[in-house]
Every structure is written in C-alpha cells, then in structure tokens.
mmCIF file of C-alpha atoms in Angstrom:
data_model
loop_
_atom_site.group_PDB
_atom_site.id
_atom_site.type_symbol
_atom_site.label_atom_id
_atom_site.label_comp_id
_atom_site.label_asym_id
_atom_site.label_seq_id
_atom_site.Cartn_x
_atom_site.Cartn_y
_atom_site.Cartn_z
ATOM 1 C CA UNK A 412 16.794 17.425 20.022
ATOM 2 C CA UNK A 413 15.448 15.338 17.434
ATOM 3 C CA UNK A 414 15.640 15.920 13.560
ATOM 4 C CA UNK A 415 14.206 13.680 11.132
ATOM 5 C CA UNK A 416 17.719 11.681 10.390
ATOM 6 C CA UNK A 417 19.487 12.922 13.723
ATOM 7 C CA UNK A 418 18.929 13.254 17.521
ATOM 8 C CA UNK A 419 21.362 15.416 19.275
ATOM 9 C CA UNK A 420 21.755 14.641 22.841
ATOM 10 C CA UNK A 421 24.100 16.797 25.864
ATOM 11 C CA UNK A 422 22.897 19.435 27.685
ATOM 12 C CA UNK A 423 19.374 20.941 27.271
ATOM 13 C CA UNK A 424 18.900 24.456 25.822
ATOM 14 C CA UNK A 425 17.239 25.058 29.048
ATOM 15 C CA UNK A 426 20.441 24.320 30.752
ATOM 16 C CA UNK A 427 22.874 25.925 28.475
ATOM 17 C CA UNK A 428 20.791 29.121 29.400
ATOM 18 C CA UNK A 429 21.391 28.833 32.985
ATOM 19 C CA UNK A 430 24.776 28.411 33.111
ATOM 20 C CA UNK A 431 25.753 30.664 29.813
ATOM 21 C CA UNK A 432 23.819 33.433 31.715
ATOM 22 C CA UNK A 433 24.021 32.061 35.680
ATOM 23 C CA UNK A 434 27.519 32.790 35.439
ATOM 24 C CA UNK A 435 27.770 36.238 35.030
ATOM 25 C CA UNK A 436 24.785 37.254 37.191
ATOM 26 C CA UNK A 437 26.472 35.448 39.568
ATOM 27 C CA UNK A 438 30.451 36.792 39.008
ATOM 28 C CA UNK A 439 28.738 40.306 38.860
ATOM 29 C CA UNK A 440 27.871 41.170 41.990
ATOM 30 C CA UNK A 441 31.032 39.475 43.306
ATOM 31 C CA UNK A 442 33.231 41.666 41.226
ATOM 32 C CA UNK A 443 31.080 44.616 42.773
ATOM 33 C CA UNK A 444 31.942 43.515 46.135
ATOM 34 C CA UNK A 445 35.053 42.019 46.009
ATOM 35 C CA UNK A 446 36.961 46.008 46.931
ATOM 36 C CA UNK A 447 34.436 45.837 50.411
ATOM 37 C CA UNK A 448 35.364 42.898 50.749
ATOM 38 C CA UNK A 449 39.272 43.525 50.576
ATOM 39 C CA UNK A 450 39.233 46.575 52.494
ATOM 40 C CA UNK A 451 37.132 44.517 55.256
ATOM 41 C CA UNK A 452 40.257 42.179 55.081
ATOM 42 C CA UNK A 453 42.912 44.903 54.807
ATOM 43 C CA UNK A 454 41.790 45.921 58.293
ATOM 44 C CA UNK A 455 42.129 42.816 60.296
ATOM 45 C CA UNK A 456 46.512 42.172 60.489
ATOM 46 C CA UNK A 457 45.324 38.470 61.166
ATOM 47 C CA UNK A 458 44.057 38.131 57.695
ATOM 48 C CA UNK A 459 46.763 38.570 54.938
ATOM 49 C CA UNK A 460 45.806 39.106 51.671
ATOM 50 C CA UNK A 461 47.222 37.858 48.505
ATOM 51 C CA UNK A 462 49.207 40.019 46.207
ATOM 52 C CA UNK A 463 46.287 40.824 43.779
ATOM 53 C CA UNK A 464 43.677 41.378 46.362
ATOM 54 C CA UNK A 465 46.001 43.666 48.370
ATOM 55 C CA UNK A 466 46.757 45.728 45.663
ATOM 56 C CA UNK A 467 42.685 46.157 44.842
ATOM 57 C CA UNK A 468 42.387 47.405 48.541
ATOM 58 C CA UNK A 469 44.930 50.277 48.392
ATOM 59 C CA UNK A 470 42.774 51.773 44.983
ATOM 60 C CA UNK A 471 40.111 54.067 46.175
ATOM 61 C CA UNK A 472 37.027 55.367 44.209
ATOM 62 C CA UNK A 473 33.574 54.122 43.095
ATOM 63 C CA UNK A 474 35.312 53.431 39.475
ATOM 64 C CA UNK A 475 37.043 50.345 41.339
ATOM 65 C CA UNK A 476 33.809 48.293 41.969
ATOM 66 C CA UNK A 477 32.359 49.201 38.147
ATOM 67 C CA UNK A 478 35.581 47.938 36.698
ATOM 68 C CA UNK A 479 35.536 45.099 39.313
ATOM 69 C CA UNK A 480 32.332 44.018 38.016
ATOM 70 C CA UNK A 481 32.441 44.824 34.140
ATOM 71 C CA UNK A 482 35.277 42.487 34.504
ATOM 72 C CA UNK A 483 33.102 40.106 36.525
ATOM 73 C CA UNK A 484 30.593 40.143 34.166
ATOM 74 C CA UNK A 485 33.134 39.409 30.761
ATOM 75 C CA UNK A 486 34.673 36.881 32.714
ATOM 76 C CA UNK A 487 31.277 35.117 34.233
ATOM 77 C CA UNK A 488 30.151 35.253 30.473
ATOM 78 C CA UNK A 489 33.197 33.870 28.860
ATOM 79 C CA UNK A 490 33.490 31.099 32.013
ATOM 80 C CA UNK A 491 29.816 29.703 31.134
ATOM 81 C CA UNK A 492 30.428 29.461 27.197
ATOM 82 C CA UNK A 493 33.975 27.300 28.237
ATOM 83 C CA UNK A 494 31.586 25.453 30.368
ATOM 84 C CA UNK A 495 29.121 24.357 27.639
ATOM 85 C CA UNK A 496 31.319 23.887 25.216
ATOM 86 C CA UNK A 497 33.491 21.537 26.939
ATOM 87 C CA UNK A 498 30.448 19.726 28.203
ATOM 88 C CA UNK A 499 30.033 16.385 25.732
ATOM 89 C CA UNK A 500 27.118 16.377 22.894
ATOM 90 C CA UNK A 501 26.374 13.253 20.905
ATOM 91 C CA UNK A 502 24.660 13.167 17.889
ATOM 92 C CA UNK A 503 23.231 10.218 16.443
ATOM 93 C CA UNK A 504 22.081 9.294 13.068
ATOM 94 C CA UNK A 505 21.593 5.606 11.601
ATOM 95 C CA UNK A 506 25.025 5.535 9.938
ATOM 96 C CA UNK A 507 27.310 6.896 12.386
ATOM 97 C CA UNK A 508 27.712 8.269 15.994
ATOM 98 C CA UNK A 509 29.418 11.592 16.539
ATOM 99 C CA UNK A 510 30.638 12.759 19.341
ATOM 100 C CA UNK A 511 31.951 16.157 20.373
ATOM 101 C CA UNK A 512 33.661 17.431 23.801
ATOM 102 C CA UNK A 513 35.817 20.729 23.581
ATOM 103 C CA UNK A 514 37.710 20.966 20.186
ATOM 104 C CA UNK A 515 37.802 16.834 20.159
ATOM 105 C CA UNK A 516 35.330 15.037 17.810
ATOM 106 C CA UNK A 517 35.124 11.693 16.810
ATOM 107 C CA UNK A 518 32.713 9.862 14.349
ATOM 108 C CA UNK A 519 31.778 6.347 15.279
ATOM 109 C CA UNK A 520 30.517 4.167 12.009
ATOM 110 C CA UNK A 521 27.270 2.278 12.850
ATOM 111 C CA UNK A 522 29.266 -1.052 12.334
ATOM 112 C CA UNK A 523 31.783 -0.194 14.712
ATOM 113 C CA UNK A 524 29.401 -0.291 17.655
ATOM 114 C CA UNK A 525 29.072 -2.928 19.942
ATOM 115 C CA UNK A 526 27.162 -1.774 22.981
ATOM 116 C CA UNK A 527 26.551 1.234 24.436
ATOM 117 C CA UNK A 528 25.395 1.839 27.984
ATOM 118 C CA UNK A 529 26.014 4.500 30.965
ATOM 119 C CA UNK A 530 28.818 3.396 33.945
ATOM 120 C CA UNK A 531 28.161 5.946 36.865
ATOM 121 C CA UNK A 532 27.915 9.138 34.978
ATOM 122 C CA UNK A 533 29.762 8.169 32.015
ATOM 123 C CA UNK A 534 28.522 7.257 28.638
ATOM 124 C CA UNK A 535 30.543 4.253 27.276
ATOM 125 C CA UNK A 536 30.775 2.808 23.770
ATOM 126 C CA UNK A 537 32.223 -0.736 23.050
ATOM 127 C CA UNK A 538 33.155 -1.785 19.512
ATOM 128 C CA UNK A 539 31.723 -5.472 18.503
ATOM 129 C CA UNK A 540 35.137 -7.264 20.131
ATOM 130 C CA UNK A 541 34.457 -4.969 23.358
ATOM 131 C CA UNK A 542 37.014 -2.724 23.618
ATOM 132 C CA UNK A 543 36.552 0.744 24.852
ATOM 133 C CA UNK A 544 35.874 3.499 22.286
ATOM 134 C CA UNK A 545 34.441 6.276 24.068
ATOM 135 C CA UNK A 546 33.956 6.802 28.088
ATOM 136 C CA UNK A 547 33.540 10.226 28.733
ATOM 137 C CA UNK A 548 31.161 11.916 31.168
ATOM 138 C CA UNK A 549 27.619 12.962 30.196
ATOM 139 C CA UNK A 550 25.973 16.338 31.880
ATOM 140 C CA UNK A 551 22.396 15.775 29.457
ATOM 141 C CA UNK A 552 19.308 13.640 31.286
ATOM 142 C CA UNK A 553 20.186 10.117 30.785
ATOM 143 C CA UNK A 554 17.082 8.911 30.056
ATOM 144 C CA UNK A 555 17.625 10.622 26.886
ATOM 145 C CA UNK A 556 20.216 8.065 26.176
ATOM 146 C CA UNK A 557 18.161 5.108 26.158
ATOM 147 C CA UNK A 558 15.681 6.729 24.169
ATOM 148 C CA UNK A 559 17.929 8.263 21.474
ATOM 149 C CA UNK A 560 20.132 5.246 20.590
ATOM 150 C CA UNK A 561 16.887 2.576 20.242
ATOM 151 C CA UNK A 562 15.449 5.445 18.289
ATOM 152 C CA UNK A 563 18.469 4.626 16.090
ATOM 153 C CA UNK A 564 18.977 0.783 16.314
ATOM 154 C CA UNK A 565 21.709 1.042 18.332
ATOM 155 C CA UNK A 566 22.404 -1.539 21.189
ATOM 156 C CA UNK A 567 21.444 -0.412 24.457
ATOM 157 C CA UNK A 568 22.145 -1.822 27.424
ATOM 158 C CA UNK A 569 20.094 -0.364 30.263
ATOM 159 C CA UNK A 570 21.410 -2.736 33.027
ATOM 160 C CA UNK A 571 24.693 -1.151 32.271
ATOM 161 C CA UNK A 572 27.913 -2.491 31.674
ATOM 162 C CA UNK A 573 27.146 -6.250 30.140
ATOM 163 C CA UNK A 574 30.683 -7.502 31.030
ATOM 164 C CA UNK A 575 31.374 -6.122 34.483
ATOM 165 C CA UNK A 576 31.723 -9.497 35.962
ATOM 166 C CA UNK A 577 34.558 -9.824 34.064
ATOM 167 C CA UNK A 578 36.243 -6.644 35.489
ATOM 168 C CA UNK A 579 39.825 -7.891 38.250
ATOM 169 C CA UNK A 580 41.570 -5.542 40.192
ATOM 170 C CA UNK A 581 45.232 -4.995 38.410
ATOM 171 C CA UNK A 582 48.014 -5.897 40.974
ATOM 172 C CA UNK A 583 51.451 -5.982 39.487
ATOM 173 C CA UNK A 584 52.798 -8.787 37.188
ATOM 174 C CA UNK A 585 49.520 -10.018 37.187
ATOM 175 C CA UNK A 586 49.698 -13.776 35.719
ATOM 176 C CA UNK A 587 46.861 -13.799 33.704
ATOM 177 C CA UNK A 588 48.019 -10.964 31.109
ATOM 178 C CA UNK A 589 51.201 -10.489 29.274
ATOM 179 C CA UNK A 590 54.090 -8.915 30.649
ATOM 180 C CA UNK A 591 53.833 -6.315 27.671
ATOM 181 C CA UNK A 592 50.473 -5.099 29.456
ATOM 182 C CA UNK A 593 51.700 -5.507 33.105
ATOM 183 C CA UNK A 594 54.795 -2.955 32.244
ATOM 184 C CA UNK A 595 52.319 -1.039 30.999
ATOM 185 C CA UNK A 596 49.642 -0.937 33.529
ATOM 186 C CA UNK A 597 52.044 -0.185 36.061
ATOM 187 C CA UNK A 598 53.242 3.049 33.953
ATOM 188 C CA UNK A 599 49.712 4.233 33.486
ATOM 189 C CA UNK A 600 49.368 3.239 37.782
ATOM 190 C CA UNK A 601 52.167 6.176 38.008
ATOM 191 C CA UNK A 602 49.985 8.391 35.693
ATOM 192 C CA UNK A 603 47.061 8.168 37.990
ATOM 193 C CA UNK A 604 48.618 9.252 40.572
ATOM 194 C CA UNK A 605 50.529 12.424 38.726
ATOM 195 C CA UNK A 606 47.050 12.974 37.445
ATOM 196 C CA UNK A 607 48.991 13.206 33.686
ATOM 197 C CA UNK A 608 45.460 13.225 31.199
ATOM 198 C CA UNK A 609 48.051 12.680 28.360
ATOM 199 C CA UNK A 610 49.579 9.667 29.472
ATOM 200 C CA UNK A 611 46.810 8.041 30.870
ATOM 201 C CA UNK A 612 44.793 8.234 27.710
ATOM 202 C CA UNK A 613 47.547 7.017 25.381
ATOM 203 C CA UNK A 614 48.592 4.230 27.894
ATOM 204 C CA UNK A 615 44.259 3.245 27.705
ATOM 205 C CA UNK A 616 44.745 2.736 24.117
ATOM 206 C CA UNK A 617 48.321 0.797 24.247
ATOM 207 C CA UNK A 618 46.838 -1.975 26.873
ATOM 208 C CA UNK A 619 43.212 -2.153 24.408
ATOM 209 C CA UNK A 620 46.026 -3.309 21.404
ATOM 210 C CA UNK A 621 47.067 -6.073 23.598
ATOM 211 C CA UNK A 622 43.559 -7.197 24.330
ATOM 212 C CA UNK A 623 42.937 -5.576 27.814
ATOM 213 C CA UNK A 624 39.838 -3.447 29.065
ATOM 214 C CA UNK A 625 40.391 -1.125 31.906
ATOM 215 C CA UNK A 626 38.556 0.524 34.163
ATOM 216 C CA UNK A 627 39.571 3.058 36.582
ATOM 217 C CA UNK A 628 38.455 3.548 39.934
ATOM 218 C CA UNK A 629 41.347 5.898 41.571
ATOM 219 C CA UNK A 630 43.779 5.429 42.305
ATOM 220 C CA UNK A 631 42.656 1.603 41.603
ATOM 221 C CA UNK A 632 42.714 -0.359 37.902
ATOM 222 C CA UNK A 633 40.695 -2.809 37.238
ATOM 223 C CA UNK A 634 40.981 -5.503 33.827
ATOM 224 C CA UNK A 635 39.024 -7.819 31.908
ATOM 225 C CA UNK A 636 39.983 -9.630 28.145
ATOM 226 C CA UNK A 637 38.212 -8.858 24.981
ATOM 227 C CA UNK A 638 34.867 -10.813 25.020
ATOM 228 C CA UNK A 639 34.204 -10.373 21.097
ATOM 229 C CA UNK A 640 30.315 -11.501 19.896
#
C-alpha cells in the first residue's frame, strides 16, 4: 500500500482476509465433528485414542459439538490473527526502512543500506560493507519488492544475491578464516542441528563482527568475506 512518503509491503488485505477469517470457517466445522469423529474411533479397539480425545468421546449430548465448535471457532479466529501478525511487513520511506515480524521491529537508516534483493523466499538487506542485516521470509507478492524499493531509491538487485559467487561451504578449521570464526561456526553447526533460534541468531551476528557472511542451507553453512563498495 502506497502513501505519499511510505509504501507498506507484506501480505495483501485480500490475504489477511482469507486467512483471519479461513481459519475459523475452517476449525468450525471440525470442532462440530470432532465428538463423531471420536466416538467413530472409540469403537474400533485397534484405534487408541489420546487422553483428550478419549475423554470427549465418553461426554454425551448435542451441547458437546456446540461447545466443540464455539471453541473451534475462538481458536480458528485467534490462530489466523497469530498468523498475520507474525507474517513480516516492511515499510519503506526515503529515510529509513522498517521492518516488523511478531513483536520484533527494526528501523534501517537509508545510509545503512547496501543492497537489497530476494534469496529463495527471503528478503535480504546488506549494509554498504555487505554484511547481513535482515533475512527473514516474505509471504507478500514479490514483485512488490522490486517495485517498492526503486520507488524509494533503494538498491535493488533483481538478479538476486550480487555476491553469491563468493559463498564456500564451511568445513571445520577452515584455513581461510580465523580460528575465532571457525570455533564459532562449528558452535552455531551444533545449533542447527538442535534447531536452537536463539543461538543461531546470536552466533549469525558474532561471525558478521569478525568479517564473515553466512548462509544456511541445513544442515549445511556456507561463507564468504565482507566485499565493502
């Protein structure tokens, strides 16, 4: 959506709509059917049930399948607006970048950015001496993109990433990068495969201070130095 000093860019308000209201129509009927469904089960010894769902097939009464789906309907409603807020919006402006995901938001200052593109599904921002400043994943068209960060004098790169030539495959003790970043890279490795969000993000930023890129491709890491304009 564009204002006359902003464009705001994530999901459409066509596709907020579906899913804020998909959801529920769609947890409804499944809370409705979901005491069928259990007694269906509860019949057949070769089909356990779970503690919850056995203890919705002993209740009786039409009262079961309202409450079933009231409750599928709160929860279908309250699941979508999690959904959309979580999903990533970007607003752009001439001075700065902002971008929001969840309860995180960051501002970007225009002179802080270096390049911008899309890797996969992911928007990426480098600052002018190419490290990483934002990667995250972006739901919105991403044609819109393009369009909204040229609107803005931004530096697009619609070939994508400028320096993925550059990108190695991270083995350990590595000779080409200091043994600060190989001890390191081999504690974020461990992250990745604990799946540890945390520790994998504030490892990310650690190896940028030393001068190293990375790029994940799980459970695989892949490097390349600073390459600053």
């Amino acid at each position: 959506m564009r204002s006359s000093e902003t464009t705001e860019l994530g999901l459409s308000l066509g596709d907020r709509l579906l899913i804020i209201v998909g959801a529920p129509v769609l947890a409804t009927p499944l809370g409705f059917a979901l005491p069928s469904i259990t007694d269906w089960a509860d019949d057949r010894p070769w089909l356990p049930l779970p503690g919850p769902l056995a203890a919705i097939a002993e209740l009786e009464g039409r009262w079961v399948a309202l409450a079933l789906g009231g409750a599928g309907l709160v929860l279908g409603l309250l699941g979508g607006l999690l959904l959309v807020h979580q999903c990533l919006r970007v607003t752009l402006s001439d001075k700065d970048i902002r971008v929001d995901k969840g309860d995180r938001s960051r501002r970007i200052p225009r002179a802080d950015v270096g390049a911008a593109f899309v890797d996969g599904k992911r928007l990426v921002i480098l600052d002018p001496e190419t490290r990483e400043l934002i990667r995250e994943e972006f739901e919105g068209k991403r044609s819109t993109l393009a369009e909204g960060f040229r609107a803005h004098g931004y530096p697009w790169h619609q070939d994508g990433d400028p320096h993925a030539d550059l990108y190695r495959r991270w083995v350990p003790d590595t000779p080409d990068i200091p043994p600060a970043a190989n001890a390191l890279l081999k504690a974020r490795e461990s992250a990745l495969k604990k799946k540890h969000k945390d520790d994998i993000t504030e490892l990310h930023t650690e190896i940028q201070k030393l001068g190293i890129v990375i790029r994940d491709e799980p459970p695989k890491q892949y490097w390349r130095p600073l390459v600053p304009h």
